[in-house]
CSV table of C-alpha atoms in Angstrom, one decimal:
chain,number,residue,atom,x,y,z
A,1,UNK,CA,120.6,94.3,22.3
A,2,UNK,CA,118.5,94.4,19.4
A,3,UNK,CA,118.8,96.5,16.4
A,4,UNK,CA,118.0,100.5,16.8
A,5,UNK,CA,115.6,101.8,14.0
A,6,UNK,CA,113.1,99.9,11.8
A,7,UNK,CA,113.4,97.8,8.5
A,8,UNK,CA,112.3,99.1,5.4
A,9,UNK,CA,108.9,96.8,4.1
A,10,UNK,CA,108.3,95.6,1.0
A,11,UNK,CA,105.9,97.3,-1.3
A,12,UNK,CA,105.4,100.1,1.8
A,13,UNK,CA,105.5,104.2,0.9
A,14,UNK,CA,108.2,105.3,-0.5
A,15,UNK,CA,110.0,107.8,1.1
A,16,UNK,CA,108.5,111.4,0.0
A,17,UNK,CA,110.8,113.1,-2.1
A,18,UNK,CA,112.0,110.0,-4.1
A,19,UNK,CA,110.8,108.7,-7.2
A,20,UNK,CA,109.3,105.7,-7.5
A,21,UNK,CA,110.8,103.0,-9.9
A,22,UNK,CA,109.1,100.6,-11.8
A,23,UNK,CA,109.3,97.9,-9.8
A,24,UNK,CA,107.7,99.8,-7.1
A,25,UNK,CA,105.3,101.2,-9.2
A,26,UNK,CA,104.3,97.5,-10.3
A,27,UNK,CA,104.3,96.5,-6.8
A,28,UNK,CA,101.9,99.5,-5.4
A,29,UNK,CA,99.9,98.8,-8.6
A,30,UNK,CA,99.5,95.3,-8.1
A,31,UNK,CA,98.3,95.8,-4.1
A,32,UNK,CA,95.6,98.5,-5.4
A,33,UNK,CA,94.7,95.7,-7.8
A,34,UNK,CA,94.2,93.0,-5.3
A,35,UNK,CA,92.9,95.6,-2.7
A,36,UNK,CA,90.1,96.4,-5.7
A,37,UNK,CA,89.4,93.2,-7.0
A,38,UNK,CA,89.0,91.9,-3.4
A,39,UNK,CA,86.3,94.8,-2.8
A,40,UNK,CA,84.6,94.1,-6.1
A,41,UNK,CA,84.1,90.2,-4.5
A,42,UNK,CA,83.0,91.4,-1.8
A,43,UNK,CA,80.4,93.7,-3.5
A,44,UNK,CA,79.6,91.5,-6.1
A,45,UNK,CA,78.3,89.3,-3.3
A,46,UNK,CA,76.4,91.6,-1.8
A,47,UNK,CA,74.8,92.5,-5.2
A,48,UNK,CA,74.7,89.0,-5.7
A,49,UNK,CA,72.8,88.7,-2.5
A,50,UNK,CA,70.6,91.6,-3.0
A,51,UNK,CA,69.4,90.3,-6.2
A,52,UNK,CA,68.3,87.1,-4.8
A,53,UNK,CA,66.9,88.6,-2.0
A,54,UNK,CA,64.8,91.4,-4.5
A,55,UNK,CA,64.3,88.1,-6.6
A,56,UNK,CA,62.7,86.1,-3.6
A,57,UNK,CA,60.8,89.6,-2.6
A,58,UNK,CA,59.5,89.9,-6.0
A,59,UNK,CA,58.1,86.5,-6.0
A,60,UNK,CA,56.7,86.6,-3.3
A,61,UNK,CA,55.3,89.9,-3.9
A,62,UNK,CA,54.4,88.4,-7.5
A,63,UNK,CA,52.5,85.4,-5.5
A,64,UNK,CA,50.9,87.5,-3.1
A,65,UNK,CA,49.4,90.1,-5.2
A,66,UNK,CA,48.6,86.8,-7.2
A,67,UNK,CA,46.8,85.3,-4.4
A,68,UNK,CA,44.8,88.8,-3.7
A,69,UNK,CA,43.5,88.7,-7.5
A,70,UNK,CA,42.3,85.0,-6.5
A,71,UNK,CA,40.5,85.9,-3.3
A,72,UNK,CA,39.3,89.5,-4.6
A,73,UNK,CA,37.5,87.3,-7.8
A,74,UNK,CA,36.5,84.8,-5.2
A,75,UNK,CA,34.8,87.5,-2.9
A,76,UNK,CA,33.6,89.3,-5.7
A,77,UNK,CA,32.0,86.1,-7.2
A,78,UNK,CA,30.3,85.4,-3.5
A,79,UNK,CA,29.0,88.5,-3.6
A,80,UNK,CA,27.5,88.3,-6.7
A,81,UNK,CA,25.7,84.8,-5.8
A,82,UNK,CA,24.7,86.3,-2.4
A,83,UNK,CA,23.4,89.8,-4.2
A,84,UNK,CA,21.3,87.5,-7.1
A,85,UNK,CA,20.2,85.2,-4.0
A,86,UNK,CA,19.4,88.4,-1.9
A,87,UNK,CA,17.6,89.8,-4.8
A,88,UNK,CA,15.5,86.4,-5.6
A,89,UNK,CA,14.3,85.8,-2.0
A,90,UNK,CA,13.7,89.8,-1.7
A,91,UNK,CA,11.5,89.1,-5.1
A,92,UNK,CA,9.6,86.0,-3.5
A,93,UNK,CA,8.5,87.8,-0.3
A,94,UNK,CA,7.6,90.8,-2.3
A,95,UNK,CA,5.1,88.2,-4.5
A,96,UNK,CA,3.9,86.4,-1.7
A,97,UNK,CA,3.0,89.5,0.5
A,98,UNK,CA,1.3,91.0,-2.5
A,99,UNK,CA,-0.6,87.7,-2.9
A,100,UNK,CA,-1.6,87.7,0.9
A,101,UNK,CA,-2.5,91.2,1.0
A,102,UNK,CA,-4.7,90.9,-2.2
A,103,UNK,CA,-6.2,87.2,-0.6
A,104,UNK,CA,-6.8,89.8,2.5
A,105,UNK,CA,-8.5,92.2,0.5
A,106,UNK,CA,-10.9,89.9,-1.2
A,107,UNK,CA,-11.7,88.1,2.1
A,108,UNK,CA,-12.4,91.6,3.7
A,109,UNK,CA,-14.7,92.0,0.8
A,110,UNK,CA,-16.3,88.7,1.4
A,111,UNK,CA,-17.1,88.6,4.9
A,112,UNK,CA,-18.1,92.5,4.5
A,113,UNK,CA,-20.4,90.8,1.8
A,114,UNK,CA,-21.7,87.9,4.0
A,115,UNK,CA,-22.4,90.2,7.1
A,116,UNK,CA,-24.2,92.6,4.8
A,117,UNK,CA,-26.4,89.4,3.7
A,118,UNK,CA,-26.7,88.3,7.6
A,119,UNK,CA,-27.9,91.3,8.6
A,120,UNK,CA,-30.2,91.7,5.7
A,121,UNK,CA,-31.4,87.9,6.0
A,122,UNK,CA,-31.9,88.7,10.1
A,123,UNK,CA,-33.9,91.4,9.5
A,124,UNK,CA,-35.9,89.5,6.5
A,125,UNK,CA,-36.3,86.6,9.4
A,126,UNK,CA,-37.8,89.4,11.8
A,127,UNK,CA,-39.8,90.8,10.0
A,128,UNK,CA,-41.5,87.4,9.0
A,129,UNK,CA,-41.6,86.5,12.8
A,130,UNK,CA,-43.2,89.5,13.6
A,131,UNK,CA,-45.5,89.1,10.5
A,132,UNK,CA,-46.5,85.5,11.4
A,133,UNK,CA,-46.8,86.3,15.0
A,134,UNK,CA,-49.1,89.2,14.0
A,135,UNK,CA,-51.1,86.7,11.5
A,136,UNK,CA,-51.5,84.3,15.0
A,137,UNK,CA,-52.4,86.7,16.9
A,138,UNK,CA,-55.2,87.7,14.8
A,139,UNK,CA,-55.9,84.0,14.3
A,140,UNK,CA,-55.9,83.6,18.1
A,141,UNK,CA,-58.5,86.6,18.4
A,142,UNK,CA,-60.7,85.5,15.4
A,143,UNK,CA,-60.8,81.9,17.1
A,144,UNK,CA,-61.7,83.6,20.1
A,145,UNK,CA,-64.1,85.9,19.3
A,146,UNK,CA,-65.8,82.4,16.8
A,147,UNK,CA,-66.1,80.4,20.3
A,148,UNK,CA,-67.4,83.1,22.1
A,149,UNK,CA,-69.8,83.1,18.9
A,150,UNK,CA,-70.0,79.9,18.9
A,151,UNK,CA,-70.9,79.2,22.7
A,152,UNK,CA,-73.5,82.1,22.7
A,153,UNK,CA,-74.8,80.8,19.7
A,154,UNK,CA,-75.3,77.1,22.0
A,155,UNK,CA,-76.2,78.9,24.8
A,156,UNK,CA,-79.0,80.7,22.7
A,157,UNK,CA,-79.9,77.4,21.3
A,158,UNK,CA,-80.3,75.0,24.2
A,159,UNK,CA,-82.5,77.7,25.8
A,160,UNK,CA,-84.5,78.1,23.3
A,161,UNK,CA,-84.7,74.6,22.8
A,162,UNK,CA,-85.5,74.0,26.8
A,163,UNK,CA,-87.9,76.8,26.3
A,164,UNK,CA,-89.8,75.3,23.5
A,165,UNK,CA,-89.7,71.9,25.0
A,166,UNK,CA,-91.0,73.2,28.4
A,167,UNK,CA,-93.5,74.9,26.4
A,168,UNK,CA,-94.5,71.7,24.5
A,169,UNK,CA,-94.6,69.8,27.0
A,170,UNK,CA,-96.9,72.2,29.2
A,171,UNK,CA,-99.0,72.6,26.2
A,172,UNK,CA,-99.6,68.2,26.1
A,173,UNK,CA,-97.6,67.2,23.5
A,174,UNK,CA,-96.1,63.9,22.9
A,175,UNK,CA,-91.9,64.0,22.7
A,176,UNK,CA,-92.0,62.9,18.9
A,177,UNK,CA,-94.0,66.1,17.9
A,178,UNK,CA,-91.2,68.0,19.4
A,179,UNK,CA,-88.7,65.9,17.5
A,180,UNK,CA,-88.8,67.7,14.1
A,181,UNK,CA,-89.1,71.3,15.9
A,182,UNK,CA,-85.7,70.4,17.4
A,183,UNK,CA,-84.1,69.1,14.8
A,184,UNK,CA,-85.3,72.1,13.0
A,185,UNK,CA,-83.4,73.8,15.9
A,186,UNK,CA,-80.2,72.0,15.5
A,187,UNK,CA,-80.2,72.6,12.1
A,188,UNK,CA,-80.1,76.7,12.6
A,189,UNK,CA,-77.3,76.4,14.8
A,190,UNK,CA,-75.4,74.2,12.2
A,191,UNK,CA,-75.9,76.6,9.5
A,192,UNK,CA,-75.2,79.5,11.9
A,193,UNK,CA,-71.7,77.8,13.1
A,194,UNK,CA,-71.2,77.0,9.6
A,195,UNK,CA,-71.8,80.5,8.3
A,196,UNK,CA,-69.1,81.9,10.5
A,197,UNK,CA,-66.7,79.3,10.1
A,198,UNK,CA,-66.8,80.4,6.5
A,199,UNK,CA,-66.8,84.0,7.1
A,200,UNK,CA,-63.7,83.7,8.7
A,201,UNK,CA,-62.0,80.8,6.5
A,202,UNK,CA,-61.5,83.9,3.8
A,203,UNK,CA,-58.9,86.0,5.5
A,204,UNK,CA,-57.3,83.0,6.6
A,205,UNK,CA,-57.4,81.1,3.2
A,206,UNK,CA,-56.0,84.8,2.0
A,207,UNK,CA,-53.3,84.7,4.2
A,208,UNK,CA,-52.6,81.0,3.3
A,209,UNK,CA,-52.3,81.9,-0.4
A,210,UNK,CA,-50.1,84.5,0.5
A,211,UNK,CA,-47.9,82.9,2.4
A,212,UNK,CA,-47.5,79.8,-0.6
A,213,UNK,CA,-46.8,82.9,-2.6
A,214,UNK,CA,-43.8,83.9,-0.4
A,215,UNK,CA,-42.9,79.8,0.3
A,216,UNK,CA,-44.2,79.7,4.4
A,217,UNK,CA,-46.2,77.7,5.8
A,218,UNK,CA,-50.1,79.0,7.6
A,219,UNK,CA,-50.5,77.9,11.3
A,220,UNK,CA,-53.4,75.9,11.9
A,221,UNK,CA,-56.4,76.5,14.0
């Protein structure tokens, strides 16, 4: 049978009530020692660890805020080139609208001015027409009324010349004594036709220097 009761360890509590000796005292000593020592490793390590890791954090918080300075200046200098670009091309079409409008303007102005002149060249035109179709119709009704003149004046003559001849002729005379009586006759009606010819040449040669006077040209009888 084994032994009743337990052995005493080495280094354990002392039994309460006793003092400890020095040996003892060394001994517990030397355990707390170890016992603190062998935490301090182990928290060393985990400082040791925690610094590396606030090391690696800080770095990388160091390279991040580094790369966030980079793309904030890139971004800032992209806007800036868009903004001056923006600007420029805003500047451009505000020129070249300007330029159009006042090009607009002018040729508004222009063809206002051209129709003006059409309309007051069209109604310079009509009035000429209907002046020059007024002159022709008094042309027509002067030549007209000078062959109306004219044949009467014929018809006039050639019986009067019949007349005389029948007369003549029932009186015994010879054809060559009636001769110079009718070209007496002829004569007349010449100067007759002539004299109306040239009453009526002076309105016409009126109109004709009126119209050299305004550059046209007088229709012919």
């Amino acid at each position: 049978m084994g032994k009743k009761g337990k052995k005493k360890k080495k280094g354990g509590a002392a039994e309460p009530g006793r003092a400890l000796s020095a040996e003892e005292r060394y001994v517990s000593y030397s355990l707390q020692v170890e016992t603190l020592e062998r935490e301090l490793q182990v928290k060393s390590a985990h400082a040791e660890e925690a610094l590396r890791s606030e090391i690696d954090l800080r770095a990388k918080v160091e390279q991040m805020e580094e790369d966030f300075r980079d793309e904030q200046n890139t971004t800032f200098a992209v806007t800036a080139d868009m903004a001056r670009m923006y600007k420029a091309l805003q500047e451009e079409l505000i020129y070249k609208i300007n330029s159009l409008e006042t090009q607009l303007t002018e040729q508004k102005e222009e063809l206002d001015i051209t129709n003006h002149e059409l309309r007051e060249l069209i109604r310079d035109k009509d009035d000429d027409i209907e002046h020059k179709d007024e002159q022709i119709g008094n042309l027509n009704e002067r030549m007209n009324e000078m062959s109306k003149e004219f044949a009467n004046m014929l018809s006039e003559t050639l019986e009067l010349m019949r007349s005389h001849i029948g007369e003549k002729l029932a009186e015994g005379q010879s054809p060559e004594s009636v001769t110079p009586d009718f070209t007496q006759r002829l004569q007349d009606c010449s100067a007759r036709a002539y004299n109306s010819v040239t009453v009526d040449a002076r309105p016409r040669a009126a109109l004709g220097d009126k119209a050299m006077g305004s550059g046209e040209a007088v229709p012919s009888s």
